[in-house]
Every structure is written in C-alpha cells, then in structure tokens.
Amino acid sequence: MKTSEANLIRKLRRAAPKSRPNSGIALGIGDDAALFISKKGYQTILTCDWFLEGTHFLRDRHPADSVGWKSLARAVSDIAAMGGRPRCFLLSLALPEELTGRWLDQFLGGLRRASRKLHCPLVGGDTTRQQRVLINITVVGEVRQNQALLRSGANPGDVLYVSGHLGEADLGLQRLRSKTRIAKNDPALKRHLYPTPRLALARWLADQRLATSMMDLSDGLSTDLQRLCAASKVGVILHSNKIPKVSVRKWKSLPPPDPLELALNGGDDYELLFTVAPTKASRLPRSRQGVPLTAIGKITRNRAILLTPSDGRSKSLTSAGWDPFKVSNNRS
Amino acid sequence: MKTSEANLIRKLRRAAPKSRPNSGIALGIGDDAALFISKKGYQTILTCDWFLEGTHFLRDRHPADSVGWKSLARAVSDIAAMGGRPRCFLLSLALPEELTGRWLDQFLGGLRRASRKLHCPLVGGDTTRQQRVLINITVVGEVRQNQALLRSGANPGDVLYVSGHLGEADLGLQRLRSKTRIAKNDPALKRHLYPTPRLALARWLADQRLATSMMDLSDGLSTDLQRLCAASKVGVILHSNKIPKVSVRKWKSLPPPDPLELALNGGDDYELLFTVAPTKASRLPRSRQGVPLTAIGKITRNRAILLTPSDGRSKSLTSAGWDPFKVSNNRS
C-alpha cells in the first residue's frame, strides 16, 4: 500500500479531537501552524522530548500502543515538573512506509488514550519518512504567574522529598529485555510501558506553595539529583535507607536486582523530586491521593552530593543514570 | 574526546542569548521546560519542523553552518505564513559523538546567526545521541487576535499572488548535487543554503488586512497550491506565463533546467502564496521593500486546479513537489 504525506496527515487529524470548547485552541491540525490562546495571569510552559527507535524504545520489544502512550506521557511529565497543566501538543513523526498501516494505527491509539487521560489534545506537527521511527513531542502547558516550580529554588536546610517508589520502571525494562515471557499485567512492565506523570500532585504542591524546587525523575535519581543541586547551587545528604524502593522478588531465571541500585540509577520513573522548607515540612502529608511522599535527605550549603548508608560512612554519590552520550549506558 | 549530555547542554546554553529584556521569555535553557509570557490581545502560534540528515540535507554537501541557519529559517517561515512574529524556539538535536566538536560549533554558529536575524532566541530543547543528525525545531510565535492568515480563507474571485521568484532554491540544490565546483556566492546556491522567510511582508499583509488566505511555499507551488485550495474548498486558474520564474542560463556541464518546471515543482522557496479580494487587489503594490508581488491566477468556485499556458488549452495541474512518501522524489 502506497501512502502519501496527505494520507498520513488525514490519519493524524482523526487522532485529534474534533471540538475543543474553551480549550484555548483556536486552530489545530492542517494549516501552517497551530494557534493557542493563553489565559490571563498564566505563563506558557514549553518543552520538547525525543523518543527514538533504538535509543528510547525497541520496535520488536515495545508495543506500538505503548510507544504512542509513553512518547506523550514522558513529555507531559516535564509540564508536571514545573507545577503546570498541559494544554496541547505537537507531534513530529518520521517512520518507514511499511509502518503506516497497523503499527501507526496502534501507535495513534496509545497516543490518543494518553491525550485523553492527560487532557492534552494534538494540535499540529510534522511528518516525514525515515527508515527508523523518530518521534519528537512538544508539549505546551500553563502555570499561574510566579507559581512555576524550578530546579533552582532549593535552599540549604530544605528537606528533600520524592513521590512514589523508585526503580519499578527499570525493573520492567530489565524484564522486557530478558526475552522471557512476561504477563501483560506485570506491574513493573506496565510501569515501564505506560507511565503516568504526577500532574495532580505537582499542581497541588505548586498551589499550596509547599515546594521550593521541583523536577521530574526521568534519568534516575543519582543523575537527576545532581541537576537539581547544580541548578540550586547546593549539596545534599541522601539517606539510602529512606529511599522508597520497589520490592524485588526472584523473577523467573533473572537474578534479583539490587533495589537500591534500581532506585538510584533506574530511569523512566516520572516521579517528582522536590524540596520543602523545614518550617513547612510538617504540612506535608505522608501520602497524597494514594501516592507516598517520602523525605529522603536534606539540602546542604556544602555542594557535595553524599549518600549515607544505614551503617557506615557517607560517600559521594556517582551519577549513573541515563546519559545518551555514555556508551556503556545504552539501555534500551 | 568524550562528551556527555551535560557538556552538550553547556554548549547549547552558550548559543542562547544571555539577557532578554521585554522578550516575554521568563525562563530559558536548563530547567525541565521553558516559560513564555504572551502579550495581551495576541494568540500564540505553534509550529514544528523536521530537518533530517539524508532527507532534508546531506552531511557531505551541506555546510554545518547552513544546516543550522536553514533548520531555524524554514520553521520560522511557518510563523510568517500565518502573518505572525517569531518569539522563541526549542531545538531538539540528536547527533553522533564525532560531530560534537567542530561540526556542532559551526552548526550552532549558523543557528545563532539565524536566531539573531529573525529575532527568535533559543529557549530550550532536548539532546541525544544518534548515528545520523536529527533536528527538530519548534517555533513559538505571536499574532494579533483575529489577524492570523489561514490557508482556508480564499474565496472564489480572489486574485492569487506570489512573492519573489520561484525555483531558485531548487536550482541551487541541483547545482549542489551536481558535484561540480560552485562559487560560494552563487545566488541560487545561497538561496538554497540560507533562505530568509518573508516575515516583514507577511506581517504587513496581515496588518493591512489585505490577504484573505496565505501560506508559505516550502514543497513547491504545484503541491502547496493544492493544499491552499483544499483548505479553502476552492479551485484556481493559474497562468503559467505570469509565474515569476528564475532566469536560467547554461551553467557548467549541466543542461539548463526548465524554468517553469523549477517554479512549479521546486521546493525550499519560502516565498508567500496568498489571495486578495478583487476589490482590494488595486491596493497591492507591484513590489514591497524590493520583493515583487505578482498576480498569477484567480480563485474559482469550480474546485479544479488548472494551469493555463500562454498558448493552448488549460490542463489540470499535477502535484509534483516534495512529498517524502513518494519514493521517486528523494531529492536531497
């Protein structure tokens, strides 16, 4: 079956919602560009994210439906990281002609489900042909003026918190890569394939003015925490026994991974990492809408990033999360 | 030399302007996302564009500096196409490690020049590693409420206009692909490597409320005109002798191309195609700030797209511009 760019755009247009009352979307797919109207008193958040075959997903391992879901969910997580709300997104898609049938339909199915769940309609983009699937997603969001939570706001003395449990998505990836048969409802697998950004929690933290700084965990705590500290020009003492880890049992023939190693260096968690002034820490509940909120360390003036084990001496924490330019770390 | 994502981001940050007084950019590179403040009474324009090695440029033919310039200029052209003004852009860049030195510096040099010339600062993006260079640019622009010029506004009876001359960029591409030595200041080559979107002209047309519809010519007149007509649900009679063509002389060993064929099917012109109501056509000058404005046809209720030669009968115009899904048309 031969396709053309026009046919492909028709398919994409069907994946976009028809009517958008009060959405702020004045013009969607089909023109040179999309038009968006911001609300008074709000800032516009802009973010974009690569999702590339061979780097971020494997065509023979990741279902097309998950590729669609995850490509949007992970980009929306950057909007959550600012304490914002997603408004719309642009999809840049390049793919081989043989994938413009069933694969594309399933991809768009997953993308449409994420789009509905995250209240973030498709409004435009660009398509072309390539031998490998290339995806780039731009998400436009909004946040009330002066309410955006930046990486740079942490102060010495602040308590460092994390939402949820860390390392489960990486466990799912290890199972997926093991080429062992996995149950479709395996929680770790689902966490890896269909992550959900912490939008409600992030907005609540911003609305309540509880956090001094925030980011989302996409590349692993050991790597992302360095970024937060660098932006805030601070250090941290991290307590390894306090980090909420995933429970790891022996699974099929795979040796059980180290939960701390998963929590520190596993990527794709899309949990929130944030700091709270010590005077406000008592206002933070232990969990919010079922999501645990755990104090895992303390921000320091000394710019070292130290990991304190339950027994023994603190040592410097090495960034060993996802870095596309580190050859040894070619994870998925 | 080994690099890391952090080093790459430092390089990109240096390519972004330091201070942005009154720019509306509240937060640039380095956080989870960028923050942008829209002006009251304006709509935000959103557009994104692929620029891929092997599809849109060739690493051994196109200077890195031109890849940087053109990747931004062509995306900004979509903002011009709406009658808008660019405000800022996001760069998604994937490249092989061996290009993170000199090639990247030259690429960023071209990008920075275009960014300054087009008043469109870099505010964020995403980077990763790939075997081939992949570029995706998102441009955010603005246009006064209800002043955006869409593809869908053409009415039967409107006069169809085009700016500039068509086909020169494609002539430049043919020379570049010929593997013959070309003078650096060859006008056709420069037009292909360093296009400039018609921002001032487009804004003037929008401000004066002269045009009923508009788009930019990126894939060739024969292809883009079909898009304008489809969006407006109209047809057109195009006069082949009125189309402003590039003057073609014999060049080195290359057979001189047909100027009409270049003008109809050559891509990368980034001229404006627009329609004007017949009652307003007399208000349109023959040229504006040195750019010729030429009436090339008339919009019709009958939805056929007809080309009328100076002698002989009208015939249906075939779309033969750039379509990435047409195998035979693998142009650059």
XYZ file of C-alpha atoms in Angstrom:
664
model
C 0.000 0.000 0.000
C 1.428 3.332 -1.033
C 0.795 6.280 1.170
C 1.450 9.980 0.825
C 2.049 12.749 3.296
C -1.552 13.912 2.758
C -2.919 10.465 3.714
C -0.748 10.375 6.791
C -1.939 13.814 7.865
C -5.559 12.657 7.420
C -4.843 9.766 9.800
C -3.265 12.115 12.331
C -6.154 14.527 12.038
C -8.515 11.713 13.023
C -6.402 11.241 16.161
C -7.019 14.871 17.124
C -10.218 15.805 18.955
C -12.907 17.496 16.864
C -14.272 20.211 19.093
C -12.405 21.955 21.866
C -14.769 24.232 23.735
C -12.905 26.665 25.994
C -9.686 24.804 25.335
C -7.754 27.816 24.149
C -7.018 26.020 20.857
C -8.038 28.463 18.128
C -6.669 26.397 15.231
C -5.499 22.796 15.134
C -4.029 20.439 12.534
C -3.987 21.296 8.831
C -2.620 24.823 8.487
C 0.965 26.104 8.547
C 0.860 26.265 12.348
C -1.486 25.935 15.319
C -2.964 28.835 17.275
C -3.237 28.866 21.036
C -4.716 31.494 23.368
C -3.164 31.772 26.823
C -5.229 32.560 29.870
C -4.719 35.864 31.630
C -2.376 35.608 34.604
C -0.738 32.424 33.300
C 2.661 31.686 31.818
C 3.068 29.303 28.903
C 5.303 26.264 29.530
C 7.230 24.887 26.547
C 9.004 21.551 26.433
C 10.053 19.007 23.828
C 11.265 15.440 24.043
C 12.888 12.917 21.724
C 11.527 9.359 21.607
C 13.654 7.421 19.128
C 13.637 3.823 17.968
C 16.789 2.056 19.125
C 17.537 4.690 21.762
C 14.337 5.141 23.753
C 12.395 2.101 22.575
C 12.894 -1.100 20.576
C 10.464 -1.828 17.755
C 10.487 -5.587 18.417
C 10.035 -5.258 22.192
C 7.819 -2.231 22.816
C 4.205 -2.461 21.611
C 3.301 0.388 19.204
C 0.489 1.331 21.563
C 2.995 1.850 24.397
C 5.271 3.897 22.115
C 2.314 6.240 21.488
C 1.330 6.466 25.163
C 4.822 6.881 26.538
C 6.040 9.425 23.990
C 3.352 11.834 25.186
C 3.331 10.878 28.890
C 7.065 11.495 29.343
C 6.895 14.883 27.629
C 3.895 15.876 29.771
C 5.918 14.886 32.842
C 8.109 17.943 32.191
C 4.985 20.099 32.482
C 4.174 18.389 35.810
C 7.764 19.066 36.885
C 7.027 22.811 36.695
C 3.771 22.504 38.659
C 1.778 23.143 35.479
C -1.115 21.817 33.478
C -0.712 20.541 29.884
C -2.779 22.346 27.243
C -1.891 20.831 23.864
C 0.914 19.102 21.975
C 2.618 18.921 18.577
C 3.724 15.565 17.154
C 6.722 15.268 14.836
C 6.704 11.764 13.431
C 9.053 10.103 10.945
C 8.526 6.463 10.041
C 9.120 3.843 7.358
C 6.358 3.359 4.817
C 5.697 -0.235 5.980
C 4.674 1.070 9.396
C 1.980 3.465 8.104
C -0.719 0.760 8.429
C -1.293 -1.330 11.580
C 1.715 -0.066 13.517
C 0.688 3.569 13.015
C -2.925 2.800 13.991
C -1.805 1.196 17.246
C 0.689 3.976 17.907
C -2.052 6.573 17.409
C -4.365 4.503 19.626
C -1.921 4.704 22.542
C -1.236 8.362 21.844
C -4.968 9.148 21.792
C -5.535 7.337 25.108
C -2.722 9.311 26.748
C -4.004 12.517 25.172
C -7.480 11.966 26.689
C -6.178 10.874 30.070
C -3.792 13.833 30.331
C -6.259 16.378 28.846
C -3.718 17.327 26.222
C -5.045 17.432 22.625
C -2.927 17.067 19.479
C -2.939 20.371 17.575
C -0.238 20.049 14.935
C 3.125 18.668 13.942
C 5.211 17.464 11.038
C 5.579 14.099 9.310
C 8.195 12.568 7.058
C 9.616 9.225 6.037
C 12.620 7.522 7.645
C 13.986 4.019 7.980
C 13.585 4.138 11.752
C 10.756 5.571 13.799
C 11.618 9.048 15.089
C 9.281 10.849 17.440
C 9.561 14.315 18.855
C 6.823 15.753 21.021
C 6.399 19.392 22.007
C 4.012 19.999 24.880
C 2.566 23.407 25.661
C 1.331 23.876 29.189
C 0.389 26.660 31.546
C 1.124 27.657 35.092
C -0.142 30.569 37.144
C 2.253 33.520 37.039
C 5.042 33.203 39.667
C 3.921 29.713 40.632
C 6.246 27.630 38.424
C 8.463 25.322 40.452
C 12.024 25.479 39.156
C 15.053 23.300 39.748
C 16.913 26.301 41.075
C 14.858 27.071 44.197
C 16.299 24.645 46.787
C 17.857 26.238 49.888
C 20.254 24.809 52.491
C 18.171 23.220 55.256
C 15.293 22.246 52.933
C 14.023 18.684 53.181
C 14.328 16.607 50.005
C 11.254 14.561 49.082
C 10.354 12.054 46.434
C 6.924 10.777 45.370
C 6.035 7.108 44.882
C 8.580 4.282 44.730
C 11.713 4.376 42.609
C 13.137 1.750 40.283
C 9.987 -0.096 39.205
C 10.108 1.095 35.573
C 13.725 -0.023 35.264
C 12.780 -3.418 36.690
C 10.098 -3.600 33.975
C 12.690 -2.715 31.332
C 15.037 -5.466 32.593
C 12.201 -7.991 32.315
C 11.277 -6.738 28.840
C 14.890 -7.056 27.685
C 15.285 -10.538 29.189
C 13.308 -12.028 26.271
C 11.428 -14.119 28.853
C 7.654 -14.321 28.528
C 6.085 -11.644 30.749
C 2.481 -11.446 31.930
C 0.756 -8.462 30.299
C -0.359 -7.183 33.695
C 3.094 -7.433 35.315
C 3.138 -4.197 37.376
C 6.799 -3.412 36.646
C 6.244 -3.922 32.918
C 3.146 -1.721 32.949
C 5.077 0.939 34.817
C 7.768 0.883 32.116
C 5.360 0.844 29.161
C 2.590 3.148 30.379
C 3.981 5.695 32.854
C 1.664 8.366 34.239
C 3.079 11.770 35.099
C 2.242 13.110 38.571
C 0.198 16.054 37.325
C -2.308 16.358 40.192
C 0.321 16.067 42.910
C 2.594 18.574 41.183
C -0.197 21.126 40.806
C -1.187 20.674 44.436
C 2.405 21.320 45.560
C 2.512 24.465 43.412
C -0.939 25.699 44.506
C -0.121 25.202 48.192
C 3.283 26.844 47.720
C 4.797 23.919 49.581
C 7.829 23.170 47.403
C 10.859 25.427 46.937
C 12.171 23.466 43.926
C 10.966 20.548 41.848
C 11.841 18.335 38.868
C 10.652 15.017 37.497
C 12.794 11.882 37.678
C 13.344 10.641 34.156
C 17.014 9.632 34.012
C 17.447 8.153 37.509
C 17.769 9.757 40.971
C 21.600 9.741 41.002
C 21.696 11.758 37.762
C 18.647 13.992 38.221
C 19.513 14.931 41.825
C 22.880 16.270 40.603
C 20.954 18.504 38.188
C 18.691 19.880 40.899
C 21.676 20.575 43.164
C 23.681 22.196 40.356
C 20.750 24.473 39.422
C 20.205 25.451 43.068
C 23.957 25.692 43.829
C 23.557 23.422 46.859
C 24.544 19.930 48.010
C 22.586 17.183 49.686
C 22.834 14.370 52.217
C 20.753 11.478 50.947
C 19.758 8.605 53.286
C 19.861 5.363 51.366
C 17.577 3.531 53.800
C 14.873 6.182 53.414
C 14.646 5.992 49.614
C 11.319 4.284 48.774
C 12.380 1.248 46.773
C 10.431 -1.248 44.760
C 10.038 -4.680 46.345
C 12.099 -7.163 44.377
C 11.478 -10.880 44.384
C 13.214 -13.540 42.375
C 11.580 -13.433 38.942
C 11.928 -16.392 36.547
C 15.576 -17.067 35.741
C 16.707 -13.449 36.280
C 18.950 -12.794 39.287
C 17.087 -10.384 41.611
C 18.451 -6.859 41.061
C 19.608 -4.644 43.930
C 16.641 -2.405 44.891
C 18.927 0.494 45.906
C 20.790 0.322 42.592
C 17.415 0.327 40.759
C 16.176 3.298 42.792
C 19.361 5.332 42.331
C 20.127 4.634 38.683
C 16.934 3.355 37.054
C 15.259 5.727 34.643
C 11.706 6.344 33.470
C 10.125 6.649 36.937
C 8.486 10.024 36.238
C 8.115 10.579 39.978
C 8.591 14.056 41.439
C 11.730 15.133 43.277
C 11.142 18.287 45.317
C 12.358 20.283 48.288
C 10.328 21.794 51.130
C 11.420 24.463 53.601
C 11.893 22.914 57.091
C 9.161 25.180 58.522
C 6.650 23.797 56.033
C 7.682 20.128 56.093
C 5.151 19.357 58.852
C 2.328 20.442 56.494
C 3.234 17.724 54.026
C 1.165 14.538 54.444
C 2.803 11.095 54.278
C 0.846 10.465 51.116
C -1.457 12.400 48.838
C -4.251 10.682 46.913
C -2.551 7.334 47.458
C 0.918 8.493 46.363
C 3.538 8.240 49.148
C 5.605 11.368 49.806
C 8.909 10.449 51.448
C 11.645 12.605 52.979
C 14.910 11.135 51.688
C 17.501 13.743 52.573
C 18.491 17.264 53.476
C 19.825 20.106 51.317
C 23.229 21.444 52.411
C 25.272 24.559 51.754
C 28.271 22.284 51.119
C 27.880 21.391 47.443
C 28.809 17.703 47.807
C 26.202 15.072 46.993
C 26.540 12.451 49.701
C 24.846 9.098 50.154
C 24.584 7.920 53.769
C 24.029 4.194 54.190
C 22.178 2.916 57.292
C 25.514 1.612 58.609
C 28.823 3.137 57.688
C 30.137 6.408 56.384
C 28.666 8.810 53.839
C 30.238 8.684 50.411
C 29.972 10.759 47.289
C 27.115 9.683 45.012
C 28.102 8.894 41.418
C 25.712 9.861 38.603
C 24.964 6.528 36.987
C 21.573 7.209 35.444
C 20.749 7.531 31.781
C 23.135 9.592 29.639
C 22.865 9.024 25.890
C 26.498 10.047 25.434
C 27.838 7.380 27.774
C 28.427 4.394 25.523
C 28.230 1.784 28.281
C 24.805 3.027 29.221
C 22.941 2.065 26.058
C 19.962 0.808 27.924
C 17.002 0.475 25.645
C 37.117 13.391 23.105
C 34.275 12.020 25.161
C 31.328 14.247 25.743
C 28.263 13.974 27.953
C 24.774 15.328 27.734
C 25.714 17.947 30.339
C 28.626 19.203 28.185
C 26.392 19.370 25.145
C 23.776 21.368 27.046
C 26.505 23.785 28.197
C 27.428 24.350 24.526
C 23.800 24.933 23.602
C 23.337 27.293 26.504
C 26.182 29.412 25.148
C 24.250 29.625 21.858
C 21.278 31.126 23.690
C 21.199 34.848 24.398
C 22.007 35.896 27.975
C 19.546 38.642 28.751
C 16.164 39.042 27.178
C 14.643 42.323 28.306
C 10.918 42.527 27.446
C 11.204 39.369 25.407
C 8.466 37.503 27.200
C 10.940 34.714 27.995
C 10.651 34.133 31.741
C 12.886 31.045 31.838
C 15.233 29.643 29.198
C 17.526 26.627 28.871
C 18.418 24.444 31.847
C 15.196 23.571 33.650
C 12.535 20.952 32.855
C 10.845 23.367 30.461
C 10.886 26.988 29.278
C 8.442 29.686 30.370
C 6.939 32.193 27.990
C 4.549 35.085 28.670
C 2.155 36.010 25.869
C 1.159 39.576 25.218
C -2.414 40.627 25.837
C -4.549 40.577 22.705
C -2.221 38.137 20.932
C -2.549 34.477 20.009
C 0.394 32.108 20.322
C 1.488 30.385 17.099
C 2.980 26.895 17.431
C 4.843 25.042 14.702
C 7.474 22.331 14.429
C 9.639 21.094 11.594
C 11.876 18.112 10.912
C 15.326 18.693 9.398
C 16.937 15.289 8.953
C 20.270 14.168 7.537
C 19.724 12.184 4.354
C 16.201 13.519 3.875
C 16.445 17.300 4.197
C 20.200 17.728 3.958
C 23.338 15.750 3.134
C 26.214 15.852 5.597
C 28.861 15.792 2.852
C 27.184 18.502 0.721
C 25.539 20.958 3.098
C 27.878 23.035 5.301
C 27.074 22.611 9.030
C 26.612 26.368 9.232
C 23.851 26.189 6.591
C 22.197 23.260 8.393
C 21.960 25.466 11.490
C 20.667 28.509 9.613
C 18.170 26.657 7.458
C 16.723 24.446 10.196
C 15.533 27.569 12.012
C 14.701 29.735 8.969
C 12.333 27.162 7.454
C 10.494 26.646 10.741
C 10.160 30.413 11.195
C 8.714 30.586 7.682
C 5.598 28.822 9.045
C 5.197 31.711 11.500
C 5.476 34.172 8.580
C 2.859 32.100 6.748
C 0.341 32.991 9.474
C 1.219 36.703 9.376
C 2.963 36.401 12.737
C 6.175 37.302 14.517
C 8.539 34.656 15.949
C 9.188 34.864 19.705
C 11.409 31.926 20.637
C 12.328 28.368 19.635
C 13.154 24.942 21.067
C 15.877 22.820 19.487
C 15.746 19.017 19.582
C 19.110 17.762 18.381
C 20.412 14.212 18.022
C 23.888 13.645 16.640
C 26.832 11.230 16.573
C 29.550 11.797 19.142
C 32.159 12.591 16.453
C 30.141 15.657 15.414
C 30.024 17.247 18.887
C 33.212 19.238 18.164
C 33.774 21.362 15.039
C 30.590 20.341 13.228
C 28.427 21.269 16.214
C 30.228 24.606 16.648
C 29.597 25.520 13.009
C 26.010 24.297 13.207
C 25.427 26.451 16.293
C 27.132 29.375 14.549
C 24.620 29.244 11.676
C 21.758 28.725 14.079
C 22.842 31.700 16.188
C 23.094 33.960 13.122
C 19.582 32.990 12.030
C 18.315 33.405 15.589
C 19.661 36.981 15.726
C 18.491 37.913 12.235
C 14.977 36.551 12.849
C 14.737 37.862 16.455
C 13.971 34.385 17.701
C 16.031 33.238 20.729
C 16.725 29.622 21.702
C 14.940 28.856 24.992
C 15.112 25.089 25.397
C 15.108 21.680 23.790
C 16.337 18.136 24.092
C 19.550 16.394 23.029
C 20.537 12.810 22.483
C 22.952 10.666 20.516
C 22.237 9.085 17.122
C 24.248 7.806 14.185
C 22.698 10.450 11.918
C 21.972 14.086 12.624
C 18.320 14.602 13.516
C 16.954 18.085 14.048
C 13.502 19.136 15.088
C 12.682 22.774 15.706
C 9.607 24.131 17.457
C 8.971 27.822 16.927
C 6.629 29.829 19.106
C 5.293 32.996 17.556
C 2.532 35.503 18.098
C -0.102 37.220 16.031
C -2.696 39.797 16.994
C -6.036 38.197 17.832
C -8.167 37.568 14.707
C -5.354 38.632 12.406
C -3.821 35.219 11.613
C -3.880 34.438 7.891
C -5.058 30.874 7.342
C -4.969 28.614 4.313
C -8.726 28.318 4.474
C -9.752 31.916 3.741
C -9.622 32.078 -0.078
C -12.902 32.939 -1.839
C -13.978 32.484 -5.479
C -12.982 35.595 -7.399
C -9.927 36.329 -5.216
C -6.678 37.062 -7.015
C -3.810 34.637 -6.302
C -0.415 36.240 -5.611
C 3.092 35.051 -5.012
C 6.089 36.945 -3.611
C 9.572 36.905 -5.146
C 10.712 34.485 -7.857
C 10.136 30.754 -7.723
C 12.548 27.916 -8.388
C 15.861 29.495 -7.462
C 16.437 27.334 -4.369
C 15.811 24.171 -6.378
C 18.291 25.378 -8.985
C 20.791 25.810 -6.151
C 20.071 22.272 -4.961
C 20.636 20.872 -8.467
C 23.993 22.629 -8.632
C 24.920 21.378 -5.152
C 24.042 17.808 -6.116
C 25.951 18.015 -9.410
C 29.244 17.607 -7.532
C 30.642 20.383 -9.706
C 32.632 23.136 -8.039
C 30.299 26.039 -7.201
C 31.247 29.592 -6.335
C 30.392 30.311 -2.699
C 28.445 33.406 -3.702
C 26.388 31.665 -6.404
C 22.954 33.277 -5.831
C 20.999 30.040 -6.420
C 23.244 28.148 -4.012
C 22.903 30.855 -1.367
C 19.144 30.798 -1.797
C 19.141 27.043 -1.177
C 21.536 27.122 1.785
C 20.454 30.314 3.558
C 16.769 31.028 2.882
C 15.124 34.007 4.577
C 11.453 33.822 5.486
C 9.284 36.751 4.341
C 8.438 37.936 7.844
C 8.091 41.682 7.199
C 5.972 41.235 4.069
C 3.716 38.705 5.787
C 3.143 40.958 8.786
C 2.381 43.898 6.523
C -0.220 41.842 4.626
C -1.813 40.810 7.943
C -1.698 44.333 9.438
C -3.235 45.869 6.322
C -5.857 43.107 6.198
C -5.048 42.713 2.519
C -4.897 38.925 2.209
C -7.826 36.528 2.624
C -5.589 33.430 2.864
C -1.872 32.765 2.986
C 0.741 30.018 3.238
C 4.456 29.708 2.626
C 5.886 27.788 -0.320
C 8.111 25.064 1.034
C 7.320 21.978 -1.041
C 6.773 23.587 -4.457
C 3.898 25.637 -5.932
C 2.159 22.655 -7.594
C 1.935 20.842 -4.245
C 1.351 23.768 -1.890
C -1.319 25.390 -4.087
C -3.365 22.176 -3.892
C -3.204 22.468 -0.084
C -4.424 26.066 -0.089
C -7.287 25.185 -2.465
C -8.256 22.082 -0.457
C -8.316 24.079 2.809
C -10.413 26.847 1.215
C -12.612 24.392 -0.746
C -11.960 26.290 -3.976
C -10.157 25.794 -7.285
C -7.836 28.048 -9.257
C -6.849 29.048 -12.771
C -3.095 29.572 -12.797
C -1.413 31.451 -15.678
C 1.917 29.808 -16.451
C 3.335 32.864 -18.209
C 2.645 35.057 -15.165
C 4.529 32.918 -12.664
C 7.728 34.810 -11.715
C 10.492 32.416 -12.698
C 14.190 32.417 -12.054
C 16.379 33.263 -15.025
C 18.232 30.173 -16.124
C 21.400 30.187 -18.138
C 23.564 27.297 -19.163
C 25.694 26.501 -16.095
C 28.872 24.425 -16.454
C 28.097 20.997 -17.876
C 24.531 20.882 -16.511
C 21.717 21.028 -19.084
C 19.692 24.191 -18.387
C 16.557 23.209 -16.438
C 13.064 24.320 -17.495
C 12.246 27.487 -15.506
C 8.505 26.647 -15.375
C 9.218 23.161 -14.065
C 11.533 24.683 -11.412
C 8.899 27.243 -10.405
C 6.066 24.699 -10.212
C 7.832 21.797 -8.544
C 10.961 23.139 -6.881
C 10.889 23.272 -3.107
C 12.516 25.437 -0.431
C 11.495 28.815 -1.890
C 9.886 30.074 1.344
C 8.019 32.699 -0.657
C 4.457 33.628 0.300
C 1.403 32.410 -1.614
C -1.676 34.480 -0.786
C -5.063 35.577 -2.071
C -6.546 39.066 -2.171
C -10.203 40.030 -2.655
C -10.695 41.599 -6.130
C -11.873 44.886 -4.532
C -8.577 45.166 -2.648
C -6.200 43.983 -5.372
C -5.638 47.543 -6.614
C -4.213 48.459 -3.174
C -1.430 45.917 -3.572
C 1.828 47.426 -4.909
C 3.866 45.622 -7.591
C 6.593 45.159 -5.041
C 7.087 45.814 -1.359
C 10.535 46.628 0.079
C 12.137 45.234 -3.063
C 10.151 41.984 -3.113
C 7.973 41.606 -6.244
C 4.309 40.747 -5.650
C 2.833 39.055 -8.710
C -0.746 38.092 -9.567
C -0.507 34.577 -11.017
C -4.114 33.373 -11.121
C -7.701 33.570 -9.983
C -9.592 31.544 -7.372
C -12.653 29.699 -8.756
C -15.734 28.056 -7.272
C -15.035 25.037 -9.519
C -12.560 23.013 -7.442
C -10.261 22.086 -10.342
C -6.669 23.330 -10.285
C -5.923 24.392 -13.836
C -2.734 25.600 -15.471
C -3.253 27.862 -18.493
C -0.260 28.129 -20.827
C 0.230 31.310 -22.858
C -0.799 29.348 -25.946
C -3.124 26.393 -25.846
C -5.734 24.962 -23.519
C -5.840 24.818 -19.722
C -4.963 21.489 -18.187
C -5.124 20.020 -14.734
C -2.000 20.748 -12.649
C -0.288 17.704 -11.167
C 1.247 17.989 -7.691
C 4.885 17.190 -8.319
C 6.543 18.993 -5.427
C 8.242 17.443 -2.447
C 6.465 14.507 -0.780
C 8.645 12.369 1.490
C 6.407 9.357 0.854
C 6.900 9.430 -2.909
C 9.959 7.256 -3.472
C 10.929 8.784 -6.795
C 11.093 12.181 -5.189
C 14.051 11.610 -2.887
C 15.553 14.965 -3.614
C 18.150 15.838 -1.077
